[in-house]
CSV table of C-alpha atoms and ligand atoms in Angstrom, one decimal:
chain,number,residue,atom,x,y,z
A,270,UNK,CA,-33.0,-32.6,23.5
A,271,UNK,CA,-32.3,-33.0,27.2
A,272,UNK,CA,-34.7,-33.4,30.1
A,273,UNK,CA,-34.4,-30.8,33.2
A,274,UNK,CA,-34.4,-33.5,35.5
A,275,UNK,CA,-31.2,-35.3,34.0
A,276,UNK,CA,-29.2,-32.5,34.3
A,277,UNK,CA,-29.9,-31.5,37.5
A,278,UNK,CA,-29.4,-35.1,38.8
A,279,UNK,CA,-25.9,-34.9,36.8
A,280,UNK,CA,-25.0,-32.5,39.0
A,281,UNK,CA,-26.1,-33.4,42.0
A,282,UNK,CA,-24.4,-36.9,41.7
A,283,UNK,CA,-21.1,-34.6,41.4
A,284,UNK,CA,-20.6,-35.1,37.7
A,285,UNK,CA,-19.6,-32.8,35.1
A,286,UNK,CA,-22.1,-31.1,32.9
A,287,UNK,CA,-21.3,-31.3,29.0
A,288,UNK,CA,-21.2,-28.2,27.1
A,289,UNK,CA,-24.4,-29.4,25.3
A,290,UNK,CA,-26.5,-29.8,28.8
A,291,UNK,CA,-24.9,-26.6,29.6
A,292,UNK,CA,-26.3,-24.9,26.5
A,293,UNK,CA,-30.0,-26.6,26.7
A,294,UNK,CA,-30.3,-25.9,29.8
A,295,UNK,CA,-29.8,-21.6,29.7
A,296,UNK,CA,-31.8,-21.6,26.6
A,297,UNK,CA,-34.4,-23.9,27.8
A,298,UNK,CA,-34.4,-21.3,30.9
A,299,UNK,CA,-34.5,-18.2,29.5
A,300,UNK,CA,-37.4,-19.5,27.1
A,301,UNK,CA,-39.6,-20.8,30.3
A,302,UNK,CA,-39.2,-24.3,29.0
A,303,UNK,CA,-37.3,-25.2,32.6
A,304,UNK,CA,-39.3,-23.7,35.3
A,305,UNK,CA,-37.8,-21.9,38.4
A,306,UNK,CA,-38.1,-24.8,40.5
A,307,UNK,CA,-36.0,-26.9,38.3
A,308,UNK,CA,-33.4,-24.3,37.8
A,309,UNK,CA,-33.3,-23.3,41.5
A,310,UNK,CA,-32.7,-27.3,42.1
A,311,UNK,CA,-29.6,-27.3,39.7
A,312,UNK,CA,-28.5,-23.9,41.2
A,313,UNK,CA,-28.7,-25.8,44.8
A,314,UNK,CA,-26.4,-29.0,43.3
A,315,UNK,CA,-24.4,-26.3,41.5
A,316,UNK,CA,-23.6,-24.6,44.7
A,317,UNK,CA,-22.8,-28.0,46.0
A,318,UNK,CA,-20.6,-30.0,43.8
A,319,UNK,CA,-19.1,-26.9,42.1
A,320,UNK,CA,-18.6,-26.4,38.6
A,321,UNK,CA,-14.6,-26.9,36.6
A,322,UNK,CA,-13.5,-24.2,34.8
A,323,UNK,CA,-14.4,-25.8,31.2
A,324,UNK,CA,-17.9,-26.2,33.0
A,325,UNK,CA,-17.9,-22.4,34.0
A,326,UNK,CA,-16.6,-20.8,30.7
A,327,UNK,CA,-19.2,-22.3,28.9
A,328,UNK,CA,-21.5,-21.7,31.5
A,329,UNK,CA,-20.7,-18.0,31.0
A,330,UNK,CA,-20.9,-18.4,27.5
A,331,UNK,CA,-24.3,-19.4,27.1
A,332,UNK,CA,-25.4,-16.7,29.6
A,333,UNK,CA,-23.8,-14.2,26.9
A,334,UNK,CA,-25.2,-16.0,24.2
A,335,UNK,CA,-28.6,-15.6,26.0
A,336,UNK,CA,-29.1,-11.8,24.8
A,337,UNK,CA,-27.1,-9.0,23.2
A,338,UNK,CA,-23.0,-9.0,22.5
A,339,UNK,CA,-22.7,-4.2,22.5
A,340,UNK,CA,-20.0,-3.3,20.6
A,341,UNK,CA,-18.7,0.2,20.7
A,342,UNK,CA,-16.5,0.7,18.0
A,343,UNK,CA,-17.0,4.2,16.9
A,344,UNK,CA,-15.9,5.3,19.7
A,345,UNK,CA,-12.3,6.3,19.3
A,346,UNK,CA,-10.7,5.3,22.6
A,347,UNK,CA,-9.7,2.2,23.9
A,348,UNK,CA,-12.6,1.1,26.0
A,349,UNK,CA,-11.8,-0.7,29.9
A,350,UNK,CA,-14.2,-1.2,32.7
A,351,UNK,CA,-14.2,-1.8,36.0
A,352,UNK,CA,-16.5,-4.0,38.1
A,353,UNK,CA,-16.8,-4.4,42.1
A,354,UNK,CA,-18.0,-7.2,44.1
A,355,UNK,CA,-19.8,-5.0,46.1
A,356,UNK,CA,-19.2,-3.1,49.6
A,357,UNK,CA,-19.4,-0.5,52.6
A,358,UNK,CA,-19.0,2.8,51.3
A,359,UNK,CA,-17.5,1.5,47.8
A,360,UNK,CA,-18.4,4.5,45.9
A,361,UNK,CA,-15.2,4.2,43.8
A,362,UNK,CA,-16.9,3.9,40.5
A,363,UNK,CA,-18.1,7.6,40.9
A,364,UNK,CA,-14.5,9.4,40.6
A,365,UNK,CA,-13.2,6.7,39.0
A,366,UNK,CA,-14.8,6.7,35.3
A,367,UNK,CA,-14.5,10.3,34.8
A,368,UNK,CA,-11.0,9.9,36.1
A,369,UNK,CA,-10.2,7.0,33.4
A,370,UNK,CA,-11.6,9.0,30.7
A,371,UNK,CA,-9.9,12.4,31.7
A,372,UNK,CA,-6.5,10.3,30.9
A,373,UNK,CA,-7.8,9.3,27.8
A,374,UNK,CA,-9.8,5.9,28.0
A,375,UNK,CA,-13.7,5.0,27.8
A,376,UNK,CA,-15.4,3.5,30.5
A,377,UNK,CA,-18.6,2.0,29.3
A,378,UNK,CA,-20.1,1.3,32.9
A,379,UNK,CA,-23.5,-0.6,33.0
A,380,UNK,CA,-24.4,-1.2,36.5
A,381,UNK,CA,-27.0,-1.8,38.6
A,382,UNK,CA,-29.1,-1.4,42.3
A,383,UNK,CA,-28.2,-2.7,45.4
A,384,UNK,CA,-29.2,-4.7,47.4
A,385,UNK,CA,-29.2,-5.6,50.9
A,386,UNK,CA,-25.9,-4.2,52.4
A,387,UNK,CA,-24.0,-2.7,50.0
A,388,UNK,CA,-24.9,0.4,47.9
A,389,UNK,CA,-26.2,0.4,44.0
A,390,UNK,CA,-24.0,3.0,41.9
A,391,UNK,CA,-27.0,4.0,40.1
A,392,UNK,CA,-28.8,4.6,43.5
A,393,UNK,CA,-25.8,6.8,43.9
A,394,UNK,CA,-26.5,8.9,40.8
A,395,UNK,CA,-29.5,9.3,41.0
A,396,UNK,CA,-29.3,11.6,44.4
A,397,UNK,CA,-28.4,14.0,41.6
A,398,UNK,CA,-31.2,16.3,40.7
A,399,UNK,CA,-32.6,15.2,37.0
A,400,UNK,CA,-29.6,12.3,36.6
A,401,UNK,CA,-31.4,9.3,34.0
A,402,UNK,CA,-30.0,5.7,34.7
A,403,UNK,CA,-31.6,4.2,31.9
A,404,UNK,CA,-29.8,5.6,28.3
A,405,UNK,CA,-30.3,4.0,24.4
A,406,UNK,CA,-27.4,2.6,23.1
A,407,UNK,CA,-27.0,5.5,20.9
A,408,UNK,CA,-27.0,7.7,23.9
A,409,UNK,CA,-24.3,5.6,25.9
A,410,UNK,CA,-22.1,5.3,22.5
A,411,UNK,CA,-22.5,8.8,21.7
A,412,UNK,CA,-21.6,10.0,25.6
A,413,UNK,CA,-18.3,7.8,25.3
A,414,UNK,CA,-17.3,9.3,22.3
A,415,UNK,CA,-17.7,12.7,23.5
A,416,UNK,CA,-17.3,12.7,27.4
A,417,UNK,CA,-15.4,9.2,27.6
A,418,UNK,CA,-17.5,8.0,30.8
A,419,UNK,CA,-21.1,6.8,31.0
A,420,UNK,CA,-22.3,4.9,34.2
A,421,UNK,CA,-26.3,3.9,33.5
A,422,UNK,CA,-28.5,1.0,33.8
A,423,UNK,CA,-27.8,-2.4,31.9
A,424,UNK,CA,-29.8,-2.8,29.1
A,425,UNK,CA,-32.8,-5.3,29.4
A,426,UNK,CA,-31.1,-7.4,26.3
A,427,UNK,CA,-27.9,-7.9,28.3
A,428,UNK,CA,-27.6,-11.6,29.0
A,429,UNK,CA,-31.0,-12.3,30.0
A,430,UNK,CA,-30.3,-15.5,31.1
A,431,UNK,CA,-28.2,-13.9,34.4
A,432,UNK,CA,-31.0,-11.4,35.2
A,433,UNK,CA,-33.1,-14.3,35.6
A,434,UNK,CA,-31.3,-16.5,37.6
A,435,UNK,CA,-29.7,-14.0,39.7
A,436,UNK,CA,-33.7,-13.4,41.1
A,437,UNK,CA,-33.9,-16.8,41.7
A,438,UNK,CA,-30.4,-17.3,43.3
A,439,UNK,CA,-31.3,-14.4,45.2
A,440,UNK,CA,-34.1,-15.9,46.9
A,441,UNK,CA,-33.4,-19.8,47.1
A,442,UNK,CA,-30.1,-19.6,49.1
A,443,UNK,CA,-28.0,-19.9,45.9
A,444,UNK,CA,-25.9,-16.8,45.8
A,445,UNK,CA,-23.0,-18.0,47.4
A,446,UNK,CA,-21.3,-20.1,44.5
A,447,UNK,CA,-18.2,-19.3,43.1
A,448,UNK,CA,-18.6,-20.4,39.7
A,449,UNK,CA,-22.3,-19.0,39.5
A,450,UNK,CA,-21.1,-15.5,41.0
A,451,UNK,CA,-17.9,-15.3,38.2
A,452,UNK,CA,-20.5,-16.3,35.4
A,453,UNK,CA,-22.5,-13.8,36.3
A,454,UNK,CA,-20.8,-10.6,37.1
A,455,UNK,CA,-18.3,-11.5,33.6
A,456,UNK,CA,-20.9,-12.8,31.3
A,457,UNK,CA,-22.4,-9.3,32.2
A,458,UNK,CA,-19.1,-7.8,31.7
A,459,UNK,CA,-18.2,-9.3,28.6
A,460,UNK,CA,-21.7,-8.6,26.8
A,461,UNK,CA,-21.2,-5.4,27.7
A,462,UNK,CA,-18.4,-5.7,24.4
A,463,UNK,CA,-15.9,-4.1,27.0
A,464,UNK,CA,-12.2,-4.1,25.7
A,465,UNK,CA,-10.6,-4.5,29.0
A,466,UNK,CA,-11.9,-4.8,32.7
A,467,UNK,CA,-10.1,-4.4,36.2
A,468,UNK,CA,-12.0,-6.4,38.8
A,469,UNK,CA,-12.2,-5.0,42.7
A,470,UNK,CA,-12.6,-7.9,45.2
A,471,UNK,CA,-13.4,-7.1,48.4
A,472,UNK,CA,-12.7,-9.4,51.2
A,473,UNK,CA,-13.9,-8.9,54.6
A,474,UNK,CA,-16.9,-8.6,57.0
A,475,UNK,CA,-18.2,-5.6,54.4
A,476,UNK,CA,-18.2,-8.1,51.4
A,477,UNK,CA,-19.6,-10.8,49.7
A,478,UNK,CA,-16.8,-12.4,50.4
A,479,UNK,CA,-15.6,-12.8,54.1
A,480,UNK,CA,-12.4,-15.0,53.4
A,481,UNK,CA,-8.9,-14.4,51.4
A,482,UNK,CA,-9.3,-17.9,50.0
A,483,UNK,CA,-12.7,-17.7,48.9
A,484,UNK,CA,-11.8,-14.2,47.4
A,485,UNK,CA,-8.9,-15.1,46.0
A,486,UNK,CA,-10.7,-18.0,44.6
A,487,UNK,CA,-13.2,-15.8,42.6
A,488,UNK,CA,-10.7,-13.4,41.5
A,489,UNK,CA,-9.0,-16.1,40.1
A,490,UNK,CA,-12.0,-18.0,38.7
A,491,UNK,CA,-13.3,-14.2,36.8
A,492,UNK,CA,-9.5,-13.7,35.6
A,493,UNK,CA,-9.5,-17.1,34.0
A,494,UNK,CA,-13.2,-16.7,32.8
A,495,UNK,CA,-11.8,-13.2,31.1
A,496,UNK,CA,-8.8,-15.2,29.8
A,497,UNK,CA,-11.1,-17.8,28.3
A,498,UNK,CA,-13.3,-15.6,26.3
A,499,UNK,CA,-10.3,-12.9,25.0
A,500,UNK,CA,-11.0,-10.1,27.8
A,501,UNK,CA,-8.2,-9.3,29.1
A,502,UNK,CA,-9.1,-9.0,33.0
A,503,UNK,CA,-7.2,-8.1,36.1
A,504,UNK,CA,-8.2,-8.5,39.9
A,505,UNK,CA,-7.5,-6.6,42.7
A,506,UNK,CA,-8.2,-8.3,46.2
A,507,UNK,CA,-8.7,-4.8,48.8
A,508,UNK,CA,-10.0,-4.7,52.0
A,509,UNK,CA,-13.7,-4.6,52.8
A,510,UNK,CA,-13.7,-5.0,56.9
A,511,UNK,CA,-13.8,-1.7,57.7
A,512,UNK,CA,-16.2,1.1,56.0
A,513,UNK,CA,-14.5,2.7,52.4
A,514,UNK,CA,-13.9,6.8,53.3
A,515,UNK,CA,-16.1,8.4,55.6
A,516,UNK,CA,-19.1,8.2,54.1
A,517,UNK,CA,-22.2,5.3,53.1
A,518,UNK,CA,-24.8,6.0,52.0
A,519,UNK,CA,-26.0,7.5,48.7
A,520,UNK,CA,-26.2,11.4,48.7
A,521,UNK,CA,-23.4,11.2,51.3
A,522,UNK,CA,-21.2,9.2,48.6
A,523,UNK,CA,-21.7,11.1,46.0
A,524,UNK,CA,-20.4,14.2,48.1
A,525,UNK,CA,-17.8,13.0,49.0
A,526,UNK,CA,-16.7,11.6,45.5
A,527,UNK,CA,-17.0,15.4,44.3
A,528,UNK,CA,-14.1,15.9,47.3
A,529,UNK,CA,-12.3,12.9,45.3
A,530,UNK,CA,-12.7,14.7,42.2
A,531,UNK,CA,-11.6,18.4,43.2
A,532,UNK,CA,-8.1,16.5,44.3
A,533,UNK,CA,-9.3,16.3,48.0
A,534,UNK,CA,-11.0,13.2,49.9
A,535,UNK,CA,-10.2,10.4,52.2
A,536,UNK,CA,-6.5,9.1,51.6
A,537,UNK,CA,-8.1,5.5,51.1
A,538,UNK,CA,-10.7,6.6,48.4
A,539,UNK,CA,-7.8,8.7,46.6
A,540,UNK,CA,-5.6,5.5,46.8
A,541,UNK,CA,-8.0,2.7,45.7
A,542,UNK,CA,-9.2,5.0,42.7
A,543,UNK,CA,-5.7,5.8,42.0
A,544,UNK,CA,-4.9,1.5,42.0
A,545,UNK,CA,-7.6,0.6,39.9
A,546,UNK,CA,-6.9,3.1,37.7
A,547,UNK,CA,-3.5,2.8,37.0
A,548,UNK,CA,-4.6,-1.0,36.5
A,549,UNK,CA,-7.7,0.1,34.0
A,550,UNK,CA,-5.0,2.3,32.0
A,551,UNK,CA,-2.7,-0.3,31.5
A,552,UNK,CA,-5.1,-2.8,29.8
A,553,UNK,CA,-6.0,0.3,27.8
A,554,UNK,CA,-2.7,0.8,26.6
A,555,UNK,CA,-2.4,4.5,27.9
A,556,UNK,CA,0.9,4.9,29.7
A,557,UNK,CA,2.0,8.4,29.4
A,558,UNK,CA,-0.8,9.5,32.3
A,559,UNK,CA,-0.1,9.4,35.6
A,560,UNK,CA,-3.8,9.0,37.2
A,561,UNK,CA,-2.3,9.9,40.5
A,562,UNK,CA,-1.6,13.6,39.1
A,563,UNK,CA,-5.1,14.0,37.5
A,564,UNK,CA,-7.1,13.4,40.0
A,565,UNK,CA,-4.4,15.4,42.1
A,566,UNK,CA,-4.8,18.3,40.1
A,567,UNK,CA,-9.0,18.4,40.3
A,568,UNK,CA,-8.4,17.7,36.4
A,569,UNK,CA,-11.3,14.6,36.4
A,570,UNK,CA,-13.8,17.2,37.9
A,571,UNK,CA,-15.2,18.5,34.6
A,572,UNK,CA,-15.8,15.3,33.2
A,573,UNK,CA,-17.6,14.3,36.2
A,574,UNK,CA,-19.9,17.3,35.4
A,575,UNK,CA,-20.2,16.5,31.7
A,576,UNK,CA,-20.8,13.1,33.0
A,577,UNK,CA,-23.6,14.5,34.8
A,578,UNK,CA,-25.0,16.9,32.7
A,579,UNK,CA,-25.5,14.3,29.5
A,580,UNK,CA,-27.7,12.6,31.4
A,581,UNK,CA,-29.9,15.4,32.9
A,582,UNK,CA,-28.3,15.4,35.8
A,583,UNK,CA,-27.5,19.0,37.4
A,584,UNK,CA,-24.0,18.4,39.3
A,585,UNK,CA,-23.8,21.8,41.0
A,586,UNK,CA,-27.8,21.4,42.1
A,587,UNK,CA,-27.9,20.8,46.5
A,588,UNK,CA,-27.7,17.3,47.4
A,589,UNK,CA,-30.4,16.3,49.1
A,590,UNK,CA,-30.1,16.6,52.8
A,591,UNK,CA,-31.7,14.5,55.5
A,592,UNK,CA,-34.1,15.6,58.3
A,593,UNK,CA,-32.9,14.1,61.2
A,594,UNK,CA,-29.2,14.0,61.5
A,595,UNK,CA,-27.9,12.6,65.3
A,596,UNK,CA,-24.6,11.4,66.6
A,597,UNK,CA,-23.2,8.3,67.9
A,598,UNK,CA,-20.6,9.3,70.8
A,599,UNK,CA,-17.7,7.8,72.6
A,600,UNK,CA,-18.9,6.1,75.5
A,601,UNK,CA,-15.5,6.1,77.3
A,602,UNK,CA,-11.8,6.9,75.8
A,603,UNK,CA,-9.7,4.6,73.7
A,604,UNK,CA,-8.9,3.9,70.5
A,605,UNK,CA,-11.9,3.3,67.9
A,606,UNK,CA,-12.3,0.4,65.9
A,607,UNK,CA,-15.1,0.6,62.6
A,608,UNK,CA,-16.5,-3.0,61.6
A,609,UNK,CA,-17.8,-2.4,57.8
A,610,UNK,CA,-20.8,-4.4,57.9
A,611,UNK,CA,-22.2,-3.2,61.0
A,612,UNK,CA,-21.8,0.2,59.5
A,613,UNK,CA,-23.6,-1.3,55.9
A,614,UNK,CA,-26.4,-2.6,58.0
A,615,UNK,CA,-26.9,0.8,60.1
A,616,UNK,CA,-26.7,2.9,57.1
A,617,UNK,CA,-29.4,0.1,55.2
A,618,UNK,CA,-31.5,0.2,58.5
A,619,UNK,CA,-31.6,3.7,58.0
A,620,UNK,CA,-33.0,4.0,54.5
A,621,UNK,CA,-30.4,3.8,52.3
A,622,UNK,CA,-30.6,0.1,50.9
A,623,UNK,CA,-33.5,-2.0,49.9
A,624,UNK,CA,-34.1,-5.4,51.3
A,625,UNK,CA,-36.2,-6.1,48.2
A,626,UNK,CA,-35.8,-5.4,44.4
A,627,UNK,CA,-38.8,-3.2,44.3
A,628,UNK,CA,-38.5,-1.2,47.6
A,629,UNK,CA,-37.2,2.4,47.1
A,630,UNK,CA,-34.2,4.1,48.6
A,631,UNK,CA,-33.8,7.4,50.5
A,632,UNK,CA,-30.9,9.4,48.8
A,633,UNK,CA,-30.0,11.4,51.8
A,634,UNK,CA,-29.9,8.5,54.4
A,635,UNK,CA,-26.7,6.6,55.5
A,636,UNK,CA,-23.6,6.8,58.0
A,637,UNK,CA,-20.8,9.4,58.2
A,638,UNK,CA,-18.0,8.9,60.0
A,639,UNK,CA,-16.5,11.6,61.9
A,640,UNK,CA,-13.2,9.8,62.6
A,641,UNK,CA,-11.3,6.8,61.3
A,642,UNK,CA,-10.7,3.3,62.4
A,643,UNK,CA,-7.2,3.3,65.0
A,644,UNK,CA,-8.1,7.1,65.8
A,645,UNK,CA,-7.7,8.3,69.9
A,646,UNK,CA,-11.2,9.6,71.1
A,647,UNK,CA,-12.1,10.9,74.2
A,648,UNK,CA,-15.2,9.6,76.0
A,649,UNK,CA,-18.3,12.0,74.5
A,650,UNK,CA,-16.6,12.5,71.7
A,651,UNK,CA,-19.0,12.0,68.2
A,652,UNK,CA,-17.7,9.3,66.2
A,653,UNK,CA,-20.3,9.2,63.4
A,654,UNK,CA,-23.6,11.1,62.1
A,655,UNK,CA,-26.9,9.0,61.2
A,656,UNK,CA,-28.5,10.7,58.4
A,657,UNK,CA,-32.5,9.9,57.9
A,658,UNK,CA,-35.8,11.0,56.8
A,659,UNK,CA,-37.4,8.2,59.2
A,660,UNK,CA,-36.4,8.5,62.6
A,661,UNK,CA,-37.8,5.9,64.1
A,662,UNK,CA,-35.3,3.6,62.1
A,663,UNK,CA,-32.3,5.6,64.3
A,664,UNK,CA,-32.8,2.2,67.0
A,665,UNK,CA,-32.4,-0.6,64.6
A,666,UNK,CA,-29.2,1.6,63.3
A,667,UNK,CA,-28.0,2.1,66.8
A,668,UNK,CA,-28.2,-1.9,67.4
A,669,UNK,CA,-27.0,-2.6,64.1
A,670,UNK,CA,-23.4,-0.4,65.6
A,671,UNK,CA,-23.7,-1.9,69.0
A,672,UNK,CA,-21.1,-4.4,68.7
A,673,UNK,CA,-18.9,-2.9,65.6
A,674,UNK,CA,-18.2,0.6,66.7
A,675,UNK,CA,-16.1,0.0,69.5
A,676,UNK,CA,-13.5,2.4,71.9
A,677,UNK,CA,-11.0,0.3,73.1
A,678,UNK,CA,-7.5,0.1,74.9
A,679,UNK,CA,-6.0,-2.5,72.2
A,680,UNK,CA,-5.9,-0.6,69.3
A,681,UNK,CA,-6.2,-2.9,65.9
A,682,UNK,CA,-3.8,-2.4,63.1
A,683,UNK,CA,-5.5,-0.2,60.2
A,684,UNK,CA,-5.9,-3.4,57.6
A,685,UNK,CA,-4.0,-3.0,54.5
A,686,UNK,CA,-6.1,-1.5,51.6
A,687,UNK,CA,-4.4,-3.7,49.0
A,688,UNK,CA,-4.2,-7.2,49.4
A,689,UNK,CA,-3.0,-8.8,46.0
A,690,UNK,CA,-3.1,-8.6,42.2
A,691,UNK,CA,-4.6,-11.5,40.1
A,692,UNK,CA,-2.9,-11.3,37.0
A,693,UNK,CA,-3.7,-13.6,34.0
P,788,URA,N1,-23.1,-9.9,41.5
P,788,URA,C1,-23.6,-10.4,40.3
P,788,URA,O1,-23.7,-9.7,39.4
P,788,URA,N2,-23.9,-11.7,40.3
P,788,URA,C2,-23.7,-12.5,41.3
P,788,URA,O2,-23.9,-13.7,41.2
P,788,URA,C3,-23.2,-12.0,42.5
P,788,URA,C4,-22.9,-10.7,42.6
């Protein structure tokens, strides 16, 4: 038996926590028997004084331990996942599964909302007329053995302990810790009973991230976590400072993943799917499929459509479509430069992220961009659309692009999209 208040002062004298503390203390707080206070308190010295990697595997351990280990078995193909740490116009997931499972894989993706900034996948979907995040796990195990790609909503029983603390994080300044951000998003993962998972860090204004060492560090911190408990895990670090394709926002995403899908699309969409792909195939073991010629070929469409249609979605219903649509123009010539996050925060401002868990989304709100970062434009010239059913949130979008949509005479160079591979 331990008491809240020793481990929290443990840590916040810059100690180590013993696996046993570590244990006690997730149980104790997924039972009630710490209260938020306390556990926000040892979030704060966490975020502090850090955590080692023994500290953080078991960490992540007694998060999984907290609920539910799914284990998809019957399905008949090897299983891999991917997971993203989140950006503008990061709708890669969408093309992506049904691509994985149209060269042979399963993709058992449980995701969830967004929020703030970045877009949710499900918020994605479900701009599809009829398409149901939340599925049994008969459903999702019966859809990967016959379509080979489910994306829904993570099961309440899925390491409990997370959902829980990720609130609290959320709303005590405690987000921004390494080890409490890779113990999350892979005790999640690894639940999930996954048999391989390709990670997407995103570094850059748009991310979570803004830094290549602090990415790098948290690629390497959720490869080693994967190592640790027997998931084979890669990382990708890609670029997040300016916007992913031309479009953010979630009807507007999941149009232009269909492009992706019928072989056509932005080159950057086409190349990251392609990347993690490849990357996702490899831990699965399938390496007579080139990924590149799939999604080429408009091959990955159908399954996108049974995708769909298992879970009442209609994928050749309209998308929705917004009612007040203006542009953003040129206001002298040059060459343009796109800064992500202002873009994430316009398309947000605009309806098309929550600031709180409960608020609701518009599907048909968001940015798209009419030409890409290091383009020549004339003064006049539209650059991007704002898409919204509220126009008085069209100002607050405006401002939001003020300073990171910019025509100048010094053009940038177009960042690379790939910045490294974190291999075990
Ligand atoms: N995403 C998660 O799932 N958890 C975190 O802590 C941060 C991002």
């Amino acid at each position: 038996m331990f008491s809240a208040v020793e481990v929290i002062a443990t840590k916040r004298d810059g100690r180590r926590l013993t696996d046993d503390q570590i244990d006690w203390v997730l149980a104790a707080y997924t039972r009630g028997d710490v209260a938020d206070e306390q556990m926000a308190a040892l979030a704060m010295a966490i975020l502090l004084q850090g955590m080692d990697g023994g500290e953080t595997a078991r960490w992540t351990q007694a998060m999984i331990d907290s609920g539910e280990v799914l284990s998809f078995s019957g399905v008949g193909r090897p299983l891999v996942d991917k997971h993203s740490t989140g950006g503008v116009g990061d709708k890669i997931t969408l093309p992506l599964a049904p691509l994985v499972a149209a060269c042979g894989a399963a993709v058992p993706q449980l995701s969830g909302r967004g929020l703030g900034h970045t877009g949710g996948t499900l918020d994605k979907l479900e701009s599809i007329l009829g398409w149901r995040a939340s599925l049994t796990l008969e459903e999702i195990t019966a859809q990967l053995a016959d379509v080979g790609a489910v994306i829904c909503a993570t099961t309440p029983t899925l390491a409990p302990a997370d959902r829980k603390l990720y609130a609290l994080r959320d709303v005590t300044g405690t987000v921004e810790s390494i080890p409490l951000i890779a113990s999350s998003i892979m005790s999640k993962k690894i639940a999930e009973g996954t048999g391989g998972l390709v990670l997407d860090v995103k570094v850059g204004s748009g991310a979570f991230m803004k830094t290549a060492p602090r990415a790098r560090e948290l690629a390497e911190t959720m490869v080693r976590i994967g190592g640790a408990h027997g998931l084979a895990t890669t990382a990708l670090i890609t670029d997040m400072s300016v916007p992913l394709g031309r479009a953010v926002g979630n009807a507007l995403e999941v149009a232009e993943s269909v492009e992706v899908l019928r072989g056509g699309g932005p080159a950057d969409v086409v190349a990251l799917t392609v990347a993690l792909a490849r990357e996702m195939l490899a831990l699965a073991g399938v390496s007579d499929v080139d990924p590149a010629a799939v999604l080429a070929s408009g091959a990955a469409y159908p399954v996108w459509e049974r995708m769909i249609a298992a879970q009442g979605g209609d994928p050749s219903a309209p998308l929705p479509a917004a009612t007040h649509v203006e542009a953003v123009v040129a206001d002298r010539s040059g060459v343009v430069d796109v800064d992500a996050l202002s873009v994430g925060v316009a398309a947000w401002r605009l309806g098309a992220g929550r600031a709180r868990k409960e608020d609701a989304v518009q599907a048909a709100a968001g940015v798209l961009l009419l030409v890409e970062p290091g383009d020549q434009v004339v003064a006049g010239q539209p650059l991007l659309e704002l898409h919204t059913d509220t126009p008085d949130a069209v100002a607050g979008a405006r401002a939001a692009l003020a300073q990171g949509l910019v025509v100048s005479e010094d053009p940038k160079p177009r960042p690379t999209l790939l910045h490294a591979t974190i291999r075990p």
